[in-house]
XYZ file of C-alpha atoms in Angstrom:
359
model
C 0.058 -0.066 0.007
C 1.131 3.392 -0.959
C 2.159 5.680 1.457
C 2.603 9.590 0.817
C 4.797 10.206 3.750
C 4.540 13.713 3.780
C 4.415 15.463 7.592
C 2.710 18.892 7.653
C 3.846 21.675 10.494
C -0.268 22.625 10.480
C -1.283 21.892 13.824
C -3.716 19.156 13.532
C -7.347 19.858 14.225
C -9.968 17.582 15.742
C -14.089 18.092 15.123
C -15.975 17.754 17.888
C -16.931 14.169 18.771
C -13.649 12.903 16.638
C -13.591 9.852 18.710
C -17.143 9.017 17.736
C -16.800 10.014 13.718
C -13.476 7.377 13.898
C -15.801 4.556 15.253
C -18.486 5.521 12.455
C -15.722 5.003 10.059
C -14.129 2.161 11.284
C -17.841 0.447 11.611
C -17.892 0.580 8.085
C -15.006 -1.613 7.021
C -13.934 0.574 4.827
C -9.998 1.405 5.875
C -7.627 -0.747 3.907
C -10.277 -1.946 1.654
C -9.864 -2.947 -1.986
C -8.892 0.411 -3.852
C -9.942 -0.819 -7.007
C -14.113 -0.999 -6.199
C -15.968 -0.082 -9.392
C -18.723 1.780 -7.570
C -16.351 4.525 -5.997
C -14.071 4.650 -9.269
C -17.212 5.902 -11.489
C -18.102 8.417 -8.920
C -14.433 9.623 -8.808
C -14.002 9.561 -12.738
C -17.053 11.262 -13.440
C -16.382 13.994 -10.585
C -12.803 14.452 -12.288
C -14.840 14.813 -15.853
C -17.360 17.246 -14.382
C -14.950 19.599 -12.949
C -12.261 19.109 -15.670
C -9.648 18.769 -12.736
C -6.333 16.340 -12.877
C -7.191 14.569 -9.618
C -10.576 13.766 -7.622
C -10.310 11.366 -4.665
C -12.973 9.695 -2.254
C -11.188 9.692 1.073
C -12.180 8.393 4.681
C -10.155 10.240 7.537
C -8.995 7.963 10.285
C -7.289 8.748 13.743
C -3.708 9.381 12.072
C -4.179 8.789 8.390
C -6.469 9.539 5.514
C -7.418 6.760 3.368
C -8.007 6.925 -0.643
C -10.683 4.632 -1.355
C -10.832 5.984 -4.948
C -7.965 7.987 -6.175
C -7.842 9.419 -9.969
C -4.757 11.451 -10.850
C -2.280 10.243 -8.435
C -1.133 6.753 -9.267
C -0.347 4.352 -6.366
C -1.315 6.897 -3.737
C -3.673 5.099 -1.152
C -3.063 7.205 1.874
C -1.407 9.834 3.751
C -0.775 11.130 7.520
C -3.755 12.969 8.363
C -2.278 16.280 9.571
C -1.009 16.654 5.757
C -4.113 16.576 4.520
C -6.782 19.431 3.359
C -9.156 16.749 3.921
C -8.861 16.875 7.679
C -10.243 20.564 7.203
C -13.003 19.340 5.443
C -14.201 17.086 8.153
C -14.580 19.967 10.155
C -16.573 21.688 7.775
C -19.555 19.191 8.272
C -22.301 20.218 5.807
C -20.432 23.031 3.928
C -17.469 22.685 1.458
C -14.253 23.565 1.728
C -12.797 25.479 -1.153
C -9.055 26.832 -1.281
C -8.530 28.536 -4.612
C -4.897 29.216 -4.259
C -3.196 26.953 -1.415
C 0.090 29.280 -1.615
C -1.855 32.192 -0.466
C -3.634 30.444 2.300
C -2.168 30.304 5.910
C -3.473 27.213 6.537
C -2.018 25.492 3.877
C 0.938 27.612 2.638
C 3.600 25.338 3.945
C 1.832 22.022 3.671
C 4.385 19.263 1.720
C 1.874 18.946 -1.049
C 1.664 22.399 -1.788
C 5.402 22.962 -1.393
C 5.950 19.502 -3.236
C 4.582 17.178 -5.412
C 1.612 16.919 -6.575
C 2.053 20.895 -5.896
C -1.755 21.690 -4.995
C -2.829 24.825 -6.094
C -6.746 24.363 -6.005
C -8.626 22.180 -3.472
C -12.606 21.801 -3.071
C -13.714 18.948 -1.030
C -17.181 18.220 0.128
C -17.575 16.144 3.531
C -19.043 12.425 3.166
C -21.876 13.083 5.780
C -23.389 9.569 7.081
C -26.661 9.396 7.973
C -26.028 9.517 11.317
C -24.389 12.722 10.759
C -20.875 11.961 10.946
C -18.100 13.419 8.293
C -16.300 10.368 7.475
C -14.248 11.935 4.819
C -14.403 13.580 1.521
C -15.314 13.851 -2.130
C -12.265 16.100 -2.966
C -11.374 17.876 -6.198
C -7.379 19.039 -6.791
C -5.829 21.158 -9.332
C -2.177 21.984 -9.604
C -3.016 25.358 -10.885
C -5.123 28.069 -9.023
C -8.632 28.272 -9.807
C -11.594 30.505 -9.264
C -13.654 29.646 -6.319
C -16.951 27.362 -7.156
C -20.000 28.884 -7.447
C -23.495 28.210 -5.937
C -24.046 25.238 -8.653
C -20.613 23.968 -8.961
C -20.932 23.389 -5.003
C -23.824 21.529 -5.132
C -22.685 19.248 -7.711
C -19.908 18.354 -5.527
C -22.345 17.697 -2.844
C -24.223 15.666 -4.959
C -20.937 13.458 -5.803
C -20.388 13.320 -2.275
C -23.818 12.017 -1.209
C -23.163 9.244 -4.011
C -20.022 8.147 -2.335
C -21.857 7.859 0.905
C -24.654 5.943 -0.735
C -22.314 3.351 -2.214
C -20.111 3.400 1.048
C -23.291 2.510 3.328
C -24.797 0.406 0.880
C -21.687 -1.908 0.694
C -21.277 -2.084 4.571
C -24.822 -3.341 4.506
C -24.132 -5.836 1.732
C -20.808 -6.997 3.723
C -23.821 -7.769 7.058
C -26.135 -9.603 4.940
C -23.120 -11.887 3.255
C -22.206 -12.787 6.927
C -25.795 -14.291 7.422
C -26.092 -15.688 3.901
C -25.588 -19.235 5.067
C -27.836 -19.049 7.897
C -30.724 -16.905 6.536
C -33.123 -19.723 5.864
C -34.290 -19.100 9.624
C -34.385 -22.582 11.370
C -31.739 -24.548 10.149
C -29.302 -25.491 12.394
C -29.537 -22.303 14.777
C -30.988 -21.933 18.189
C -34.445 -19.798 18.895
C -32.493 -17.098 20.708
C -29.943 -16.801 18.011
C -32.653 -16.750 15.298
C -34.159 -13.739 17.234
C -30.965 -11.843 17.281
C -30.809 -12.676 13.241
C -34.139 -11.484 12.728
C -33.576 -8.356 15.139
C -30.430 -7.334 12.895
C -31.737 -7.920 9.547
C -34.811 -5.430 10.667
C -32.280 -2.707 11.453
C -31.036 -2.512 7.614
C -31.553 0.299 5.809
C -32.308 -2.123 3.069
C -35.170 -4.018 2.180
C -35.121 -7.916 2.656
C -37.285 -10.343 1.714
C -36.947 -14.466 2.267
C -38.911 -17.094 0.067
C -39.192 -20.556 0.991
C -38.369 -23.199 -1.644
C -41.714 -23.021 -3.338
C -41.280 -19.657 -3.623
C -43.836 -18.298 -0.979
C -42.800 -15.202 0.892
C -41.497 -16.346 4.512
C -40.296 -12.851 5.604
C -39.740 -9.080 5.154
C -38.084 -6.681 7.297
C -39.287 -3.542 8.363
C -37.150 -1.334 5.693
C -39.287 -3.446 3.103
C -42.483 -2.462 4.446
C -41.315 1.069 4.709
C -40.144 1.402 1.319
C -42.940 -0.682 -0.792
C -45.590 0.200 2.068
C -46.322 -3.603 2.002
C -46.545 -5.384 5.507
C -45.568 -9.067 6.207
C -48.894 -10.502 6.485
C -49.674 -8.737 2.923
C -46.220 -9.857 1.401
C -47.055 -13.187 2.566
C -50.171 -13.857 0.115
C -47.317 -13.307 -2.887
C -45.322 -15.608 -4.635
C -41.945 -14.894 -6.078
C -41.593 -12.058 -7.997
C -45.263 -11.583 -7.850
C -44.807 -9.441 -4.733
C -43.235 -6.702 -6.999
C -45.263 -4.363 -9.073
C -42.899 -3.595 -11.664
C -43.326 -0.285 -14.322
C -41.879 -0.803 -17.927
C -40.641 -3.870 -17.393
C -38.788 -5.289 -20.441
C -39.159 -9.099 -21.847
C -35.576 -9.364 -21.228
C -35.673 -8.416 -17.563
C -38.823 -10.379 -16.816
C -36.989 -13.406 -18.148
C -33.828 -12.685 -15.909
C -35.992 -12.328 -13.298
C -37.727 -15.939 -14.219
C -34.008 -16.990 -14.251
C -33.411 -16.344 -10.659
C -36.397 -18.475 -9.059
C -35.116 -21.195 -11.491
C -31.685 -22.009 -9.834
C -29.633 -19.018 -10.955
C -27.329 -18.151 -7.708
C -27.568 -14.276 -8.236
C -29.438 -11.890 -10.217
C -29.036 -8.125 -9.956
C -31.290 -5.931 -11.684
C -32.235 -2.184 -11.580
C -35.845 -1.467 -12.210
C -39.135 0.565 -11.462
C -41.410 -0.330 -8.876
C -44.744 0.632 -7.658
C -45.290 0.875 -3.865
C -48.574 -0.183 -2.657
C -50.125 3.548 -3.028
C -49.040 3.491 -6.799
C -46.175 5.625 -6.322
C -43.469 4.655 -9.057
C -39.807 4.488 -7.972
C -36.481 3.125 -9.004
C -34.891 0.124 -6.968
C -31.550 -2.229 -6.783
C -32.143 -5.824 -6.238
C -30.544 -8.745 -5.681
C -31.714 -12.130 -5.673
C -29.984 -15.164 -4.055
C -31.121 -18.604 -4.571
C -30.227 -20.885 -1.599
C -29.298 -24.729 -2.369
C -29.495 -27.886 0.097
C -26.917 -30.182 0.215
C -27.654 -31.936 -2.849
C -27.586 -28.515 -4.863
C -30.964 -28.272 -5.256
C -32.893 -24.616 -4.572
C -33.828 -24.611 -1.124
C -35.019 -21.022 -0.837
C -34.434 -17.408 -2.141
C -33.482 -14.287 -0.357
C -33.405 -10.814 -1.717
C -31.704 -7.358 -1.065
C -33.720 -4.114 -2.172
C -32.381 -0.781 -2.270
C -34.383 2.368 -3.006
C -32.772 4.728 -5.801
C -35.056 7.219 -6.491
C -38.983 8.060 -6.268
C -38.812 10.311 -9.815
C -37.626 7.933 -12.349
C -39.043 9.579 -14.860
C -36.512 12.413 -14.122
C -33.446 9.813 -13.773
C -33.619 7.999 -17.366
C -30.338 8.045 -19.244
C -29.124 5.713 -22.039
C -27.927 2.501 -20.880
C -24.701 2.380 -22.613
C -21.611 1.861 -20.331
C -18.933 4.445 -19.936
C -16.213 4.890 -22.437
C -13.896 4.244 -19.819
C -15.732 1.130 -18.600
C -14.511 -2.224 -20.220
C -16.930 -4.848 -20.977
C -15.667 -7.096 -18.759
C -16.667 -4.794 -15.940
C -20.458 -4.931 -16.985
C -21.269 -8.389 -16.191
C -24.367 -7.422 -14.275
C -27.676 -6.686 -16.202
C -27.922 -2.770 -16.420
C -30.548 -2.496 -18.731
C -33.279 -0.188 -17.596
C -30.634 1.845 -14.979
C -31.334 5.565 -14.049
C -28.506 7.870 -13.126
C -28.669 11.448 -12.623
C -29.626 13.638 -15.307
C -27.096 15.314 -17.678
C -28.245 18.634 -17.300
C -27.214 18.218 -13.373
C -23.501 18.525 -14.067
C -21.724 21.277 -16.239
C -18.091 21.291 -16.501
C -16.004 23.907 -14.629
C -13.396 25.656 -16.282
C -9.555 26.244 -14.784
C -8.317 29.623 -14.615
C -5.043 28.656 -16.392
C -6.444 25.855 -18.456
C -8.981 24.788 -21.170
C -12.564 23.965 -20.612
C -14.641 21.080 -21.483
C -16.724 21.350 -24.228
């Protein structure tokens, strides 16, 4: 792991309740994780392109170091001492963005080793990654080696939106890790005592994501509280449905219908992003991953699925479904037809003071 060993003479400032903030970071199990996760890299690529900067980074700030979860523009760099990074100041700002038009003229950073030496930071802007508990976990930051104008209100909102996307991916990743821990015992009854089963159910009910369990006959046996919150259907109402009939998809294609059918015909894992309707008729966009449980003979013995709500106005979030120019075919193995993204007008390129603008 590449460590940028540059210490700053700047006095390290700690935000209030920094110990709790650090605990929140560690709880996510993000520090020292894989630095090539596509979900994070897609956000940094987008941010780098939108703001026309040479460097874009998603960082997480722990007690003594800053971890670069995704870094575009600094090859090989994965972390740095906390007291040397601008992001240490970003986590202090909580809901606000930190913008430094020219670090060589800012008393806080004029002696910073990343300003006086490589990469020669001049411009920095960072939006804090604020968790749903309200802790600043790190930053979504953009960096340039030439001074730039300060960001306008629209650009600040754009950077905040990129930060929110990074938080969503981070928290979704953490919940997925939790669910995977229960993957072998989630059939609710095989090899676990009643007390352990109750603990398991309580834990699943705490997930932000919706969770559904079907038996081998595809009858709904369990849904958690988040499923009810997202869809409007109670456990009793859901138990009347079989398989994918539990969902009221809006505008589903024949190909997607076939993939759903395959999910209940022994396919180990199926992931789709679709429009669904709540009980009250409101349409929203969701990401659903369906897993098949197998018995000792390799036959389907049940199914469970995780459901994440992406947005409640899919008609405003439609985009073409072509992979980005920087994404290879090998990175698009999962089904993505019907995927929604932010509208193009949400982002407009920024201009560098001494550089060229993106047309």
